[in-house]
Coordinates of C-alpha atoms in Angstrom, one line a residue:
M1153 CA -172.9 -49.6 -85.2
I1154 CA -175.6 -47.2 -83.9
A1155 CA -178.9 -49.3 -83.5
V1156 CA -181.8 -47.0 -84.6
R1157 CA -184.3 -46.3 -81.7
G1158 CA -188.0 -46.3 -81.9
V1159 CA -188.4 -48.6 -85.0
E1160 CA -189.0 -52.0 -83.3
G1161 CA -191.6 -54.1 -85.3
Q1162 CA -192.0 -51.4 -88.0
K1163 CA -191.5 -51.9 -91.7
I1164 CA -188.9 -49.3 -92.8
A1165 CA -188.1 -48.8 -96.5
V1166 CA -184.6 -47.9 -97.5
L1167 CA -184.0 -46.3 -100.9
G1168 CA -180.4 -46.2 -102.2
L1169 CA -178.1 -49.0 -101.3
G1170 CA -174.6 -47.5 -101.5
R1171 CA -172.3 -47.3 -98.4
S1172 CA -174.6 -45.2 -96.3
G1173 CA -177.7 -47.0 -97.5
L1174 CA -176.5 -50.4 -96.4
A1175 CA -175.2 -49.1 -93.1
T1176 CA -178.6 -47.6 -92.5
A1177 CA -180.4 -50.8 -93.3
A1178 CA -178.1 -52.7 -90.8
A1179 CA -178.7 -50.1 -88.1
L1180 CA -182.5 -50.3 -88.6
Q1181 CA -182.4 -54.0 -88.5
A1182 CA -180.4 -53.9 -85.3
G1183 CA -183.1 -51.6 -83.8
G1184 CA -185.7 -54.3 -84.5
A1185 CA -187.1 -53.0 -87.8
E1186 CA -188.2 -55.1 -90.8
V1187 CA -186.1 -53.5 -93.5
L1188 CA -187.4 -53.4 -97.2
A1189 CA -184.5 -52.3 -99.4
W1190 CA -184.6 -50.9 -102.9
D1191 CA -182.1 -49.5 -105.4
D1192 CA -182.7 -48.6 -109.0
S1193 CA -179.5 -50.5 -110.0
P1194 CA -179.4 -54.4 -110.1
E1195 CA -175.9 -54.1 -108.6
G1196 CA -177.3 -52.3 -105.5
R1197 CA -180.1 -54.8 -105.0
A1198 CA -177.6 -57.7 -105.3
R1199 CA -175.4 -56.1 -102.6
A1200 CA -178.4 -55.8 -100.3
E1201 CA -179.6 -59.3 -100.9
T1202 CA -176.1 -60.7 -100.3
A1203 CA -176.2 -58.8 -97.0
G1204 CA -179.4 -60.6 -96.1
F1205 CA -182.0 -57.8 -96.7
V1206 CA -185.3 -58.2 -98.4
C1207 CA -185.8 -56.2 -101.6
R1208 CA -189.1 -54.6 -102.4
D1209 CA -189.8 -52.7 -105.6
L1210 CA -190.8 -49.4 -104.1
S1211 CA -191.9 -48.0 -107.5
K1212 CA -194.9 -50.2 -107.7
A1213 CA -198.4 -49.2 -106.8
G1214 CA -199.2 -50.0 -103.2
A1215 CA -195.6 -50.4 -102.1
F1216 CA -196.0 -48.1 -99.2
E1217 CA -199.3 -49.3 -97.7
D1218 CA -197.6 -51.1 -94.7
V1219 CA -194.5 -48.9 -94.5
A1220 CA -193.9 -46.6 -91.4
L1221 CA -190.9 -44.6 -92.8
L1222 CA -188.8 -44.2 -95.8
V1223 CA -185.1 -43.6 -95.4
V1224 CA -183.3 -42.2 -98.5
S1225 CA -179.7 -41.7 -99.4
P1226 CA -178.6 -38.1 -99.7
G1227 CA -177.9 -38.2 -103.5
I1228 CA -181.5 -38.8 -104.3
P1229 CA -183.5 -35.6 -105.0
H1230 CA -186.7 -35.3 -103.0
L1231 CA -187.9 -31.9 -104.3
Y1232 CA -185.8 -30.1 -106.8
P1233 CA -185.1 -30.2 -109.7
H1234 CA -187.7 -33.0 -109.8
P1235 CA -188.7 -35.3 -106.8
N1236 CA -187.7 -39.0 -107.3
P1237 CA -190.9 -40.8 -108.2
I1238 CA -190.5 -43.2 -105.3
I1239 CA -190.1 -40.4 -102.8
A1240 CA -193.0 -38.4 -104.3
Q1241 CA -195.2 -41.6 -103.9
A1242 CA -194.3 -41.9 -100.3
M1243 CA -195.0 -38.3 -99.6
Q1244 CA -198.4 -38.6 -101.4
M1245 CA -199.1 -41.6 -99.1
G1246 CA -198.2 -39.6 -96.0
V1247 CA -195.3 -41.8 -95.3
P1248 CA -192.5 -39.8 -93.3
V1249 CA -189.3 -39.4 -95.2
D1250 CA -185.8 -39.2 -93.4
N1251 CA -182.2 -39.9 -93.9
D1252 CA -179.4 -41.5 -92.0
I1253 CA -178.5 -38.2 -90.3
G1254 CA -181.9 -37.8 -88.8
L1255 CA -181.9 -41.4 -87.5
F1256 CA -178.4 -40.8 -86.0
F1257 CA -179.6 -37.8 -84.0
R1258 CA -182.6 -39.6 -82.6
S1259 CA -180.6 -42.7 -81.8
W1260 CA -177.1 -41.4 -80.6
A1261 CA -177.9 -40.8 -76.9
G1262 CA -178.7 -43.8 -74.8
P1263 CA -179.7 -44.6 -71.2
D1264 CA -176.1 -45.5 -70.4
W1265 CA -175.2 -41.9 -70.8
D1266 CA -176.4 -41.3 -67.3
S1267 CA -173.4 -43.1 -65.9
F1268 CA -170.8 -41.2 -68.0
D1269 CA -168.6 -38.6 -66.2
V1270 CA -168.5 -36.5 -69.4
A1271 CA -171.4 -36.5 -71.8
P1272 CA -170.5 -37.3 -75.4
K1273 CA -170.5 -34.3 -77.8
T1274 CA -171.4 -33.9 -81.5
I1275 CA -169.7 -31.3 -83.6
C1276 CA -171.2 -30.7 -87.2
V1277 CA -169.6 -28.9 -89.9
T1278 CA -171.3 -27.5 -93.0
G1279 CA -170.8 -24.8 -95.6
S1280 CA -169.7 -24.7 -99.2
N1281 CA -165.9 -25.0 -99.0
G1282 CA -163.6 -26.3 -96.4
K1283 CA -166.0 -28.7 -94.8
S1284 CA -163.8 -31.7 -95.1
T1285 CA -160.6 -30.1 -94.1
T1286 CA -162.3 -28.5 -91.0
T1287 CA -163.9 -31.7 -90.0
A1288 CA -160.7 -33.7 -90.4
L1289 CA -158.7 -31.0 -88.6
I1290 CA -161.1 -31.0 -85.5
H1291 CA -160.9 -34.9 -85.5
H1292 CA -157.0 -34.7 -85.8
V1293 CA -156.7 -32.3 -82.9
L1294 CA -159.0 -34.3 -80.6
T1295 CA -157.1 -37.5 -81.3
H1296 CA -153.8 -35.7 -80.8
C1297 CA -155.0 -34.5 -77.5
G1298 CA -156.0 -37.9 -76.3
R1299 CA -159.8 -37.4 -76.7
R1300 CA -161.7 -40.4 -78.3
S1301 CA -163.1 -39.1 -81.5
Q1302 CA -165.0 -40.5 -84.5
M1303 CA -165.5 -38.8 -87.8
A1304 CA -168.3 -39.5 -90.2
G1305 CA -171.0 -38.1 -92.5
N1306 CA -169.9 -36.7 -95.8
I1307 CA -166.4 -37.8 -95.1
G1308 CA -165.2 -41.3 -94.0
R1309 CA -167.9 -43.6 -92.6
G1310 CA -171.7 -43.5 -92.6
V1311 CA -173.0 -42.0 -89.4
L1312 CA -174.8 -45.1 -88.4
D1313 CA -171.7 -47.2 -88.8
L1314 CA -170.1 -45.4 -85.9
E1315 CA -169.3 -47.2 -82.6
P1316 CA -171.8 -46.5 -79.7
A1317 CA -170.7 -43.6 -77.5
E1318 CA -168.3 -44.0 -74.6
D1319 CA -167.6 -41.7 -71.9
G1320 CA -166.3 -38.3 -73.1
D1321 CA -166.6 -39.2 -76.8
V1322 CA -166.7 -36.5 -79.6
V1323 CA -168.3 -37.3 -82.9
V1324 CA -167.3 -34.9 -85.8
L1325 CA -169.7 -34.9 -88.7
E1326 CA -169.3 -33.3 -92.1
L1327 CA -172.8 -32.5 -93.4
S1328 CA -173.6 -31.5 -97.0
S1329 CA -176.7 -29.5 -97.9
Y1330 CA -178.2 -32.8 -99.3
Q1331 CA -177.9 -34.2 -95.7
T1332 CA -179.1 -31.2 -93.7
D1333 CA -182.0 -30.6 -96.1
L1334 CA -184.0 -33.7 -95.2
A1335 CA -182.9 -34.8 -91.8
R1336 CA -185.9 -34.8 -89.5
A1337 CA -183.7 -34.4 -86.4
L1338 CA -180.6 -32.1 -86.1
T1339 CA -179.4 -31.6 -82.6
P1340 CA -175.5 -31.0 -82.5
D1341 CA -173.9 -29.6 -79.6
V1342 CA -171.7 -27.4 -81.8
A1343 CA -172.6 -26.5 -85.3
V1344 CA -170.1 -24.9 -87.7
F1345 CA -170.9 -22.8 -90.8
T1346 CA -167.7 -22.2 -92.9
N1347 CA -168.8 -20.1 -95.8
L1348 CA -171.3 -20.1 -98.8
S1349 CA -170.7 -19.9 -102.5
P1350 CA -172.9 -21.1 -105.4
D1351 CA -173.0 -24.9 -105.7
H1352 CA -175.7 -27.6 -106.2
L1353 CA -178.2 -24.8 -107.3
D1354 CA -180.2 -27.2 -109.4
R1355 CA -180.8 -29.4 -106.3
H1356 CA -182.0 -26.5 -104.2
A1357 CA -183.8 -24.4 -106.8
G1358 CA -181.2 -21.5 -106.5
M1359 CA -179.1 -19.8 -104.0
G1360 CA -181.8 -19.2 -101.5
G1361 CA -182.8 -22.9 -101.3
Y1362 CA -179.1 -23.8 -101.0
F1363 CA -178.6 -21.4 -98.0
A1364 CA -181.9 -22.6 -96.5
A1365 CA -180.7 -26.2 -96.5
K1366 CA -177.4 -25.1 -94.6
R1367 CA -179.4 -23.0 -92.2
R1368 CA -181.5 -25.9 -91.0
L1369 CA -178.5 -27.2 -88.9
F1370 CA -178.9 -24.1 -86.8
A1371 CA -182.5 -23.3 -87.0
E1372 CA -183.9 -26.9 -86.4
G1373 CA -181.4 -28.1 -83.8
G1374 CA -180.5 -25.1 -81.7
P1375 CA -176.9 -26.0 -81.0
D1376 CA -175.3 -25.1 -77.6
R1377 CA -172.7 -23.2 -79.5
A1378 CA -172.7 -21.9 -83.1
V1379 CA -169.5 -21.2 -85.1
I1380 CA -170.4 -18.9 -88.1
G1381 CA -168.2 -17.6 -90.8
V1382 CA -169.1 -14.0 -91.5
D1383 CA -167.1 -13.3 -94.6
E1384 CA -170.2 -13.6 -96.7
P1385 CA -173.7 -11.8 -96.2
E1386 CA -175.4 -15.2 -95.6
G1387 CA -173.1 -15.8 -92.7
V1388 CA -173.7 -12.3 -91.2
Y1389 CA -177.5 -12.9 -91.5
L1390 CA -177.2 -16.3 -89.8
A1391 CA -175.1 -14.9 -87.0
N1392 CA -177.6 -12.1 -86.5
Q1393 CA -180.4 -14.6 -86.1
I1394 CA -178.6 -16.6 -83.6
A1395 CA -177.2 -13.9 -81.3
T1396 CA -179.5 -12.0 -78.8
N1397 CA -176.9 -9.3 -78.4
R1398 CA -173.3 -8.4 -79.3
E1399 CA -171.9 -10.1 -76.2
D1400 CA -173.9 -13.4 -76.7
D1401 CA -171.1 -16.1 -76.5
R1402 CA -173.3 -18.8 -77.6
L1403 CA -172.0 -17.6 -81.0
I1404 CA -168.4 -17.6 -82.2
R1405 CA -167.9 -15.5 -85.3
I1406 CA -165.0 -16.3 -87.5
A1407 CA -163.5 -14.5 -90.5
V1408 CA -160.4 -14.0 -92.7
S1409 CA -161.5 -10.8 -94.4
R1410 CA -161.4 -8.5 -91.4
K1411 CA -160.8 -8.1 -87.7
L1412 CA -163.6 -9.2 -85.3
G1413 CA -162.4 -8.1 -81.9
D1414 CA -165.6 -6.1 -80.9
W1415 CA -167.8 -9.1 -80.4
G1416 CA -168.5 -11.3 -77.4
W1417 CA -166.4 -14.2 -78.8
S1418 CA -164.6 -14.2 -82.1
V1419 CA -161.8 -15.9 -84.0
F1420 CA -160.1 -14.5 -87.1
A1421 CA -157.0 -14.7 -89.2
R1422 CA -155.1 -11.8 -90.7
K1423 CA -151.7 -12.0 -92.5
G1424 CA -151.2 -15.5 -91.4
F1425 CA -152.0 -15.0 -87.7
L1426 CA -155.0 -16.5 -85.9
A1427 CA -156.4 -14.5 -83.0
E1428 CA -159.1 -15.3 -80.4
W1429 CA -161.0 -12.4 -78.9
R1430 CA -163.3 -12.6 -75.9
K1431 CA -165.2 -9.6 -74.3
G1432 CA -163.1 -7.1 -76.1
R1433 CA -159.6 -8.5 -75.5
Q1434 CA -157.3 -10.9 -77.2
V1435 CA -156.9 -14.2 -75.2
A1436 CA -154.9 -16.4 -77.7
S1437 CA -153.0 -16.3 -81.0
I1438 CA -151.4 -18.8 -83.4
D1439 CA -148.9 -18.1 -86.2
L1440 CA -150.4 -20.2 -89.1
R1441 CA -147.7 -19.4 -91.5
A1442 CA -145.4 -22.3 -90.6
I1443 CA -148.1 -24.9 -90.5
K1444 CA -147.5 -26.8 -93.8
G1445 CA -150.8 -28.7 -93.8
L1446 CA -152.8 -25.4 -93.8
P1447 CA -151.5 -23.3 -96.6
G1448 CA -153.4 -20.1 -97.9
A1449 CA -156.1 -17.9 -96.6
H1450 CA -158.8 -20.5 -97.2
N1451 CA -157.1 -23.0 -95.0
H1452 CA -156.6 -20.2 -92.5
Q1453 CA -160.4 -19.9 -92.4
N1454 CA -160.7 -23.6 -91.9
A1455 CA -158.2 -23.3 -89.0
C1456 CA -160.3 -20.6 -87.4
A1457 CA -163.5 -22.7 -87.7
A1458 CA -161.7 -25.8 -86.2
F1459 CA -160.1 -23.7 -83.4
A1460 CA -163.4 -22.1 -82.4
A1461 CA -165.3 -25.4 -82.4
L1462 CA -162.5 -27.0 -80.2
R1463 CA -162.5 -24.0 -77.8
A1464 CA -166.3 -24.4 -77.6
I1465 CA -165.8 -27.9 -76.0
G1466 CA -163.0 -26.8 -73.7
L1467 CA -159.7 -27.5 -75.3
A1468 CA -156.8 -25.1 -74.5
P1469 CA -155.3 -22.9 -77.2
R1470 CA -151.7 -24.4 -76.8
E1471 CA -153.1 -27.9 -77.1
I1472 CA -154.8 -27.0 -80.4
E1473 CA -151.7 -25.1 -81.7
A1474 CA -149.5 -28.1 -81.1
A1475 CA -151.8 -30.4 -82.9
F1476 CA -152.2 -28.1 -85.9
H1477 CA -148.5 -28.5 -86.6
S1478 CA -148.9 -32.3 -87.1
F1479 CA -151.9 -32.0 -89.4
A1480 CA -150.9 -33.2 -92.9
G1481 CA -153.9 -32.0 -94.7
L1482 CA -156.4 -34.1 -96.8
P1483 CA -155.8 -35.7 -100.1
H1484 CA -156.9 -33.6 -103.1
R1485 CA -157.2 -30.5 -101.1
S1486 CA -154.1 -28.2 -101.5
Q1487 CA -152.0 -31.4 -101.0
T1488 CA -148.3 -31.0 -101.8
V1489 CA -147.6 -34.4 -103.4
A1490 CA -144.0 -33.9 -104.5
E1491 CA -141.1 -31.4 -104.8
K1492 CA -138.9 -32.2 -107.7
G1493 CA -136.0 -30.0 -109.0
G1494 CA -137.3 -27.1 -106.8
V1495 CA -140.9 -27.4 -108.3
A1496 CA -143.8 -28.0 -106.0
W1497 CA -146.6 -30.2 -107.3
V1498 CA -150.0 -29.5 -105.6
N1499 CA -153.1 -31.6 -105.9
D1500 CA -156.3 -29.5 -105.2
S1501 CA -158.6 -31.8 -107.4
K1502 CA -161.4 -31.0 -104.8
A1503 CA -161.4 -27.5 -106.2
T1504 CA -164.5 -28.3 -108.3
N1505 CA -166.1 -24.7 -108.3
V1506 CA -164.9 -21.2 -109.1
D1507 CA -164.8 -20.2 -105.4
S1508 CA -162.6 -23.1 -104.3
A1509 CA -160.3 -22.5 -107.3
S1510 CA -160.0 -18.9 -106.5
K1511 CA -158.8 -19.7 -103.0
A1512 CA -156.2 -22.1 -104.3
L1513 CA -154.9 -19.6 -106.8
Q1514 CA -154.4 -17.0 -104.0
A1515 CA -152.5 -19.5 -101.8
F1516 CA -149.5 -20.0 -104.1
K1517 CA -147.0 -18.0 -106.3
N1518 CA -145.4 -18.7 -109.7
I1519 CA -148.2 -21.0 -110.6
R1520 CA -148.5 -23.3 -113.5
W1521 CA -152.2 -24.0 -113.4
I1522 CA -153.9 -27.2 -114.6
A1523 CA -157.7 -26.5 -114.9
G1524 CA -160.7 -27.7 -116.7
G1525 CA -163.1 -30.7 -116.8
L1526 CA -166.9 -30.5 -116.9
G1527 CA -167.5 -26.7 -116.4
K1528 CA -170.2 -25.5 -114.2
E1529 CA -173.0 -22.9 -114.7
G1530 CA -171.6 -19.3 -114.8
G1531 CA -168.2 -20.3 -116.3
V1532 CA -164.8 -19.1 -115.0
A1533 CA -164.5 -15.5 -116.2
S1534 CA -164.7 -14.4 -112.6
L1535 CA -161.3 -16.0 -111.9
A1536 CA -159.6 -13.2 -114.0
K1537 CA -159.0 -11.3 -110.8
D1538 CA -157.1 -14.3 -109.3
L1539 CA -154.5 -14.8 -112.0
E1540 CA -151.8 -12.4 -110.8
H1541 CA -149.4 -15.3 -109.8
V1542 CA -150.3 -17.7 -112.8
K1543 CA -147.5 -17.9 -115.3
K1544 CA -149.3 -20.2 -117.6
A1545 CA -152.5 -22.4 -117.7
Y1546 CA -152.8 -25.8 -119.0
F1547 CA -156.5 -26.6 -119.9
I1548 CA -158.0 -30.1 -119.9
G1549 CA -161.3 -31.8 -120.4
H1550 CA -164.6 -30.9 -122.0
S1551 CA -164.4 -27.2 -121.1
A1552 CA -160.8 -26.6 -122.1
R1553 CA -161.5 -24.3 -124.9
D1554 CA -164.4 -22.5 -123.1
F1555 CA -161.9 -21.7 -120.2
A1556 CA -159.4 -20.3 -122.7
L1557 CA -162.0 -18.1 -124.3
Q1558 CA -163.3 -16.9 -120.9
L1559 CA -159.9 -16.0 -119.6
T1560 CA -158.6 -13.9 -122.4
G1561 CA -155.0 -12.7 -122.3
L1562 CA -153.8 -15.6 -120.0
D1563 CA -150.9 -17.5 -121.5
H1564 CA -152.3 -21.0 -121.9
E1565 CA -152.1 -24.3 -123.6
I1566 CA -154.9 -26.6 -124.6
C1567 CA -153.7 -30.0 -123.3
E1568 CA -157.1 -31.9 -123.3
T1569 CA -155.8 -34.8 -121.0
M1570 CA -154.1 -34.9 -117.6
D1571 CA -151.2 -36.8 -119.1
A1572 CA -150.5 -34.0 -121.6
A1573 CA -150.9 -31.3 -119.0
V1574 CA -148.6 -32.8 -116.5
A1575 CA -146.0 -33.5 -119.3
A1576 CA -146.3 -29.8 -120.4
C1577 CA -145.8 -28.6 -116.9
A1578 CA -142.7 -30.7 -116.4
R1579 CA -141.4 -29.3 -119.6
D1580 CA -142.0 -25.7 -118.6
A1581 CA -141.6 -25.5 -114.9
V1582 CA -138.5 -24.1 -113.3
A1583 CA -137.3 -24.1 -109.7
G1584 CA -139.5 -21.9 -107.6
D1585 CA -142.7 -22.8 -109.6
T1586 CA -145.8 -24.4 -108.2
V1587 CA -147.7 -26.8 -110.5
L1588 CA -151.3 -26.5 -109.2
L1589 CA -154.2 -28.8 -110.1
A1590 CA -157.2 -26.7 -109.3
P1591 CA -159.8 -27.6 -112.0
A1592 CA -162.7 -25.2 -111.2
A1593 CA -164.8 -27.9 -112.8
A1594 CA -166.5 -31.2 -112.1
S1595 CA -164.5 -34.4 -113.1
F1596 CA -167.3 -36.4 -114.8
D1597 CA -166.2 -35.8 -118.4
Q1598 CA -163.1 -37.9 -117.9
Y1599 CA -163.1 -39.4 -114.4
G1600 CA -165.6 -41.0 -112.0
S1601 CA -164.8 -38.6 -109.2
F1602 CA -162.6 -35.8 -108.2
E1603 CA -160.6 -38.3 -106.2
K1604 CA -160.0 -40.4 -109.3
R1605 CA -158.8 -37.2 -111.1
G1606 CA -156.4 -36.4 -108.2
E1607 CA -155.1 -39.8 -107.9
H1608 CA -154.3 -39.8 -111.6
F1609 CA -152.4 -36.5 -111.3
V1610 CA -150.4 -37.9 -108.3
A1611 CA -149.5 -41.0 -110.2
L1612 CA -148.2 -39.0 -113.2
V1613 CA -146.2 -36.7 -110.9
E1614 CA -144.7 -39.7 -109.1
A1615 CA -143.6 -41.2 -112.4
L1616 CA -141.7 -38.0 -113.3
A1617 CA -137.9 -38.1 -112.9
D1618 CA -136.6 -36.3 -109.9

């Protein structure tokens, strides 16, 4: 646990008592704060009381009169589409509002660091798609190379639940826009921006607000090194704001859409090959095509981002390449779960938006595509350009018929449920086909999370006869 610094003797309110909220409360208490916990759900309050925390109803008038700080969980809106009433009350009272990410960055470094031979590092990864895979890949490589590494944030553990730093530690954090938007301290050593596509727009009042939340990781903290994906205009803009000239190697540009050899430091992937260029010449390359855990151009972008971040802290190209080969990928992200009768079954349940589904559709051939769920704003008509390798679609969930209407001319079947879709694919698929679950939709019409949706798919596939 990371004890929060600078809170001794203060009353600190914690709103939202899920995994990160309870870890935050414990870290504040370890730092000497008097914690006042609250959650709208009785179950959340019961968990806090069982853990020994005092609950205070923060919705009541005067609840913040003696409170020095309010710490909120990332899922609770503080501005758009409407501020949570408790957060709005705290702000009206002039009570500072923060989250666990801000507390981590103000508490991570300690006086014992002066005795370390190698100062601990923090690598933070943000963006729309690929954050989790990039984060996990960086952590995997570090561990493979014998470096002590901890992974947290939007993946794995809450940040304040991490172990205190040891000599040479590297902490790798996946940060969502919800987390970067509110944190009062953001000071990573290396910050990574993968890409940007529309998501969570209601929470940020549009694309501009969404990008602004991501940009805070670079503008507020001033990382020693920034790794920026420049395949979209926002990444080009962000890179331009960071670099003082073309040779500025505090910035590493990454791309999968074009060559980047003319910059001071760049990493890009073309036709399955990753190349690192510095000062106008190539210094390293990796053949990504044989790495099973990183299929498709979208994973090649993740590989570029991870490679650049690892090079920024001094790892050698050959070390990184060797570790890439043992990376198995993450569950629910282009995860090959079985091969039966020459048919590959791939679980990409994390493809909850059009952009991530597009990347999955481009990564495989002879696709039998399971898609649908709770469709998002804008629909899926833009996926028409990515259907070249789709032999047939099997639509499920609330938006099944909407998807069929928007993707005219595509051979399809309305299955409605995952059970029916998997059975239909098993009936139709022949050797050489790939059955791909890439929903392009949220899961909440039929499942509690994309993980539950993916787990159901995997269970159904495992039950099929070989």
